[in-house]
Amino acid sequence: NAGVMQNPRHLVRRRGQEARLRCSPMKGHSHVYWYRQLPEEGLKFMVYLQKENIIDESGMPKERFSAEFPKEGPSILRIQQVVRGDSAAYFCASSPNLIELFFGSGTQLSVL
Amino acid sequence: AQSVTQLDSQVPVFEEAPVELRCNYSSSVSVYLFWYVQYPNQGLQLLLKYLSGSTLVKGINGFEAEFNKSQTSFHLRKPSVHISDTAEYFCAVSARAGNKLTFGGGTRVLVKP
């Protein structure tokens, strides 16, 4: 059973561009979470999704950030018009039961 | 809402010595507790979890943690560390009726030969 797959592993964007981060949950997991890790900080919750539904987006910035988890395909975290402060590691996790989270290796976003 | 405090940001320790990483949490509801390890440039790996039952929880790689409800603590211990234990360790909590983890700020463990 493959783990949580995130791609790309590294993503470089210039200010004002769009960033798309992809996450494929573990097989059989229907819950996906996105977390952001800023340098020297812990992980901060962003959003929790089930298939075709956003359940909790209380950690998402109000502007420029969006997430989806379509019926088919991976979950996507989209950041429009990136700024340098968006530079961080973005981790996706999936869960089979709302208790244990299994994390991917993350996407390191660098904004030039 | 829950919060987690990891009291030590860095812990240097010699190889084969014991280590304890402290974690305190606050919550108005019952919680589940977790410890995760993050090796350099990698994602988080679950070390152990407390859901219910015995307050002493054993995890992978020789780690264990003890849940203390009265002190709202969940400290992580290992009796003898290896160089390969050099990593960052995160304590996390989730509400039993909730669906997201709240993380502490992390403790960086540096094992010296």
Tab-separated table of N, CA and C in Angstrom, chain A residues 6 19 21 32-38 42-49 54-68 75-80 82 85-93 101 103 107 109, chain B residues 99-103:
chain	number	residue	atom	x	y	z
A	6	GLN	N	2.785	13.145	-2.568
A	6	GLN	CA	2.681	14.563	-2.857
A	6	GLN	C	3.618	14.914	-4.009
A	19	ALA	N	0.600	28.634	-7.732
A	19	ALA	CA	1.203	27.366	-7.305
A	19	ALA	C	0.089	26.338	-7.130
A	21	LEU	N	-0.378	22.425	-5.746
A	21	LEU	CA	0.238	21.332	-5.014
A	21	LEU	C	-0.753	20.169	-5.017
A	32	VAL	N	-8.701	14.011	3.777
A	32	VAL	CA	-7.429	14.648	3.426
A	32	VAL	C	-7.287	15.951	4.192
A	33	TYR	N	-6.089	16.180	4.696
A	33	TYR	CA	-5.773	17.386	5.455
A	33	TYR	C	-4.552	18.055	4.824
A	34	TRP	N	-4.551	19.377	4.836
A	34	TRP	CA	-3.374	20.131	4.411
A	34	TRP	C	-2.842	20.929	5.600
A	35	TYR	N	-1.517	20.884	5.747
A	35	TYR	CA	-0.830	21.627	6.792
A	35	TYR	C	0.305	22.430	6.167
A	36	ARG	N	0.644	23.525	6.814
A	36	ARG	CA	1.766	24.354	6.348
A	36	ARG	C	2.799	24.433	7.468
A	37	GLN	N	4.067	24.317	7.094
A	37	GLN	CA	5.150	24.423	8.060
A	37	GLN	C	6.076	25.548	7.627
A	38	LEU	N	6.050	26.621	8.387
A	38	LEU	CA	6.955	27.726	8.116
A	38	LEU	C	8.298	27.428	8.776
A	42	GLY	N	6.167	24.886	13.961
A	42	GLY	CA	5.451	23.620	13.837
A	42	GLY	C	4.472	23.667	12.686
A	43	LEU	N	3.725	22.601	12.548
A	43	LEU	CA	2.749	22.520	11.475
A	43	LEU	C	1.464	23.219	11.873
A	44	LYS	N	0.918	23.978	10.938
A	44	LYS	CA	-0.345	24.679	11.166
A	44	LYS	C	-1.405	24.110	10.246
A	45	PHE	N	-2.535	23.758	10.816
A	45	PHE	CA	-3.655	23.229	10.055
A	45	PHE	C	-4.182	24.267	9.076
A	46	MET	N	-4.486	23.807	7.860
A	46	MET	CA	-5.081	24.701	6.873
A	46	MET	C	-6.515	24.294	6.561
A	47	VAL	N	-6.685	23.050	6.093
A	47	VAL	CA	-8.003	22.650	5.603
A	47	VAL	C	-8.159	21.146	5.705
A	48	TYR	N	-9.424	20.727	5.890
A	48	TYR	CA	-9.770	19.312	5.934
A	48	TYR	C	-10.862	19.066	4.900
A	49	LEU	N	-10.651	18.064	4.057
A	49	LEU	CA	-11.602	17.772	2.986
A	49	LEU	C	-11.960	16.298	2.969
A	54	ILE	N	-15.496	20.408	1.318
A	54	ILE	CA	-14.605	21.034	2.292
A	54	ILE	C	-15.309	20.976	3.636
A	55	ILE	N	-14.670	20.315	4.597
A	55	ILE	CA	-15.308	20.120	5.892
A	55	ILE	C	-14.911	21.224	6.869
A	56	ASP	N	-13.655	21.595	6.866
A	56	ASP	CA	-13.144	22.595	7.802
A	56	ASP	C	-12.033	23.359	7.114
A	57	GLU	N	-12.252	24.631	6.865
A	57	GLU	CA	-11.212	25.456	6.244
A	57	GLU	C	-10.818	26.600	7.162
A	58	SER	N	-10.932	26.366	8.452
A	58	SER	CA	-10.693	27.429	9.419
A	58	SER	C	-9.243	27.914	9.438
A	59	GLY	N	-8.313	27.125	8.919
A	59	GLY	CA	-6.913	27.526	8.907
A	59	GLY	C	-6.441	28.110	7.588
A	60	MET	N	-7.334	28.232	6.649
A	60	MET	CA	-6.952	28.744	5.318
A	60	MET	C	-6.970	30.264	5.323
A	61	PRO	N	-5.948	30.883	4.751
A	61	PRO	CA	-6.034	32.337	4.558
A	61	PRO	C	-7.265	32.665	3.715
A	62	LYS	N	-7.846	33.810	3.981
A	62	LYS	CA	-9.121	34.145	3.336
A	62	LYS	C	-8.981	34.423	1.859
A	63	GLU	N	-7.820	34.883	1.452
A	63	GLU	CA	-7.617	35.234	0.050
A	63	GLU	C	-6.513	34.392	-0.558
A	64	ARG	N	-6.589	34.155	-1.823
A	64	ARG	CA	-5.583	33.534	-2.695
A	64	ARG	C	-5.450	32.024	-2.511
A	65	PHE	N	-5.921	31.467	-1.434
A	65	PHE	CA	-5.760	30.032	-1.170
A	65	PHE	C	-7.087	29.311	-1.399
A	66	SER	N	-7.019	28.153	-2.035
A	66	SER	CA	-8.190	27.309	-2.193
A	66	SER	C	-7.763	25.854	-2.231
A	67	ALA	N	-8.693	24.976	-1.928
A	67	ALA	CA	-8.393	23.543	-1.931
A	67	ALA	C	-9.592	22.791	-2.457
A	68	GLU	N	-9.307	21.653	-3.073
A	68	GLU	CA	-10.373	20.799	-3.554
A	68	GLU	C	-9.934	19.350	-3.456
A	75	SER	N	-6.149	15.486	-4.406
A	75	SER	CA	-6.514	16.753	-3.790
A	75	SER	C	-5.531	17.809	-4.285
A	76	ILE	N	-6.032	19.016	-4.492
A	76	ILE	CA	-5.208	20.115	-4.984
A	76	ILE	C	-5.282	21.279	-3.997
A	77	LEU	N	-4.124	21.795	-3.635
A	77	LEU	CA	-4.042	23.051	-2.896
A	77	LEU	C	-3.526	24.096	-3.876
A	78	ARG	N	-4.276	25.139	-4.050
A	78	ARG	CA	-3.962	26.150	-5.059
A	78	ARG	C	-3.700	27.484	-4.369
A	79	ILE	N	-2.585	28.082	-4.735
A	79	ILE	CA	-2.239	29.397	-4.194
A	79	ILE	C	-2.079	30.346	-5.376
A	80	GLN	N	-2.935	31.331	-5.433
A	80	GLN	CA	-2.873	32.305	-6.516
A	80	GLN	C	-2.009	33.488	-6.103
A	82	VAL	N	1.214	34.203	-5.748
A	82	VAL	CA	2.054	33.902	-4.586
A	82	VAL	C	2.913	35.100	-4.188
A	85	GLY	N	5.988	35.430	1.441
A	85	GLY	CA	5.539	34.855	2.701
A	85	GLY	C	4.857	33.504	2.556
A	86	ASP	N	4.558	33.114	1.323
A	86	ASP	CA	3.955	31.790	1.096
A	86	ASP	C	5.013	30.695	1.072
A	87	SER	N	6.274	31.078	1.032
A	87	SER	CA	7.361	30.093	1.022
A	87	SER	C	7.287	29.259	2.295
A	88	ALA	N	7.161	27.961	2.118
A	88	ALA	CA	6.980	27.057	3.264
A	88	ALA	C	6.962	25.629	2.741
A	89	ALA	N	6.934	24.701	3.686
A	89	ALA	CA	6.689	23.312	3.337
A	89	ALA	C	5.211	23.035	3.550
A	90	TYR	N	4.583	22.441	2.554
A	90	TYR	CA	3.154	22.136	2.631
A	90	TYR	C	3.014	20.622	2.684
A	91	PHE	N	2.361	20.163	3.744
A	91	PHE	CA	2.200	18.733	3.948
A	91	PHE	C	0.735	18.348	3.807
A	92	CYS	N	0.547	17.232	3.180
A	92	CYS	CA	-0.769	16.624	3.072
A	92	CYS	C	-0.795	15.383	3.944
A	93	ALA	N	-1.931	15.112	4.542
A	93	ALA	CA	-2.104	13.892	5.321
A	93	ALA	C	-3.450	13.285	4.970
A	101	LEU	N	-3.439	10.241	11.415
A	101	LEU	CA	-3.083	10.902	10.167
A	101	LEU	C	-1.771	10.337	9.650
A	103	PHE	N	1.175	11.158	6.891
A	103	PHE	CA	1.658	12.323	6.172
A	103	PHE	C	2.467	11.940	4.937
A	107	THR	N	5.630	19.270	0.003
A	107	THR	CA	6.072	20.082	-1.134
A	107	THR	C	6.723	21.332	-0.567
A	109	LEU	N	7.705	24.850	-1.197
A	109	LEU	CA	7.415	25.958	-2.107
A	109	LEU	C	8.377	27.105	-1.824
B	99	ASN	N	-11.570	16.601	14.221
B	99	ASN	CA	-11.019	15.966	13.040
B	99	ASN	C	-9.730	16.608	12.539
B	100	LYS	N	-8.991	17.315	13.388
B	100	LYS	CA	-7.719	17.864	12.951
B	100	LYS	C	-6.746	17.804	14.118
B	101	LEU	N	-5.462	17.752	13.770
B	101	LEU	CA	-4.412	17.741	14.769
B	101	LEU	C	-3.914	19.155	15.019
B	102	THR	N	-3.678	19.461	16.287
B	102	THR	CA	-2.998	20.689	16.653
B	102	THR	C	-1.604	20.317	17.148
B	103	PHE	N	-0.592	20.925	16.547
B	103	PHE	CA	0.790	20.559	16.832
B	103	PHE	C	1.467	21.548	17.776
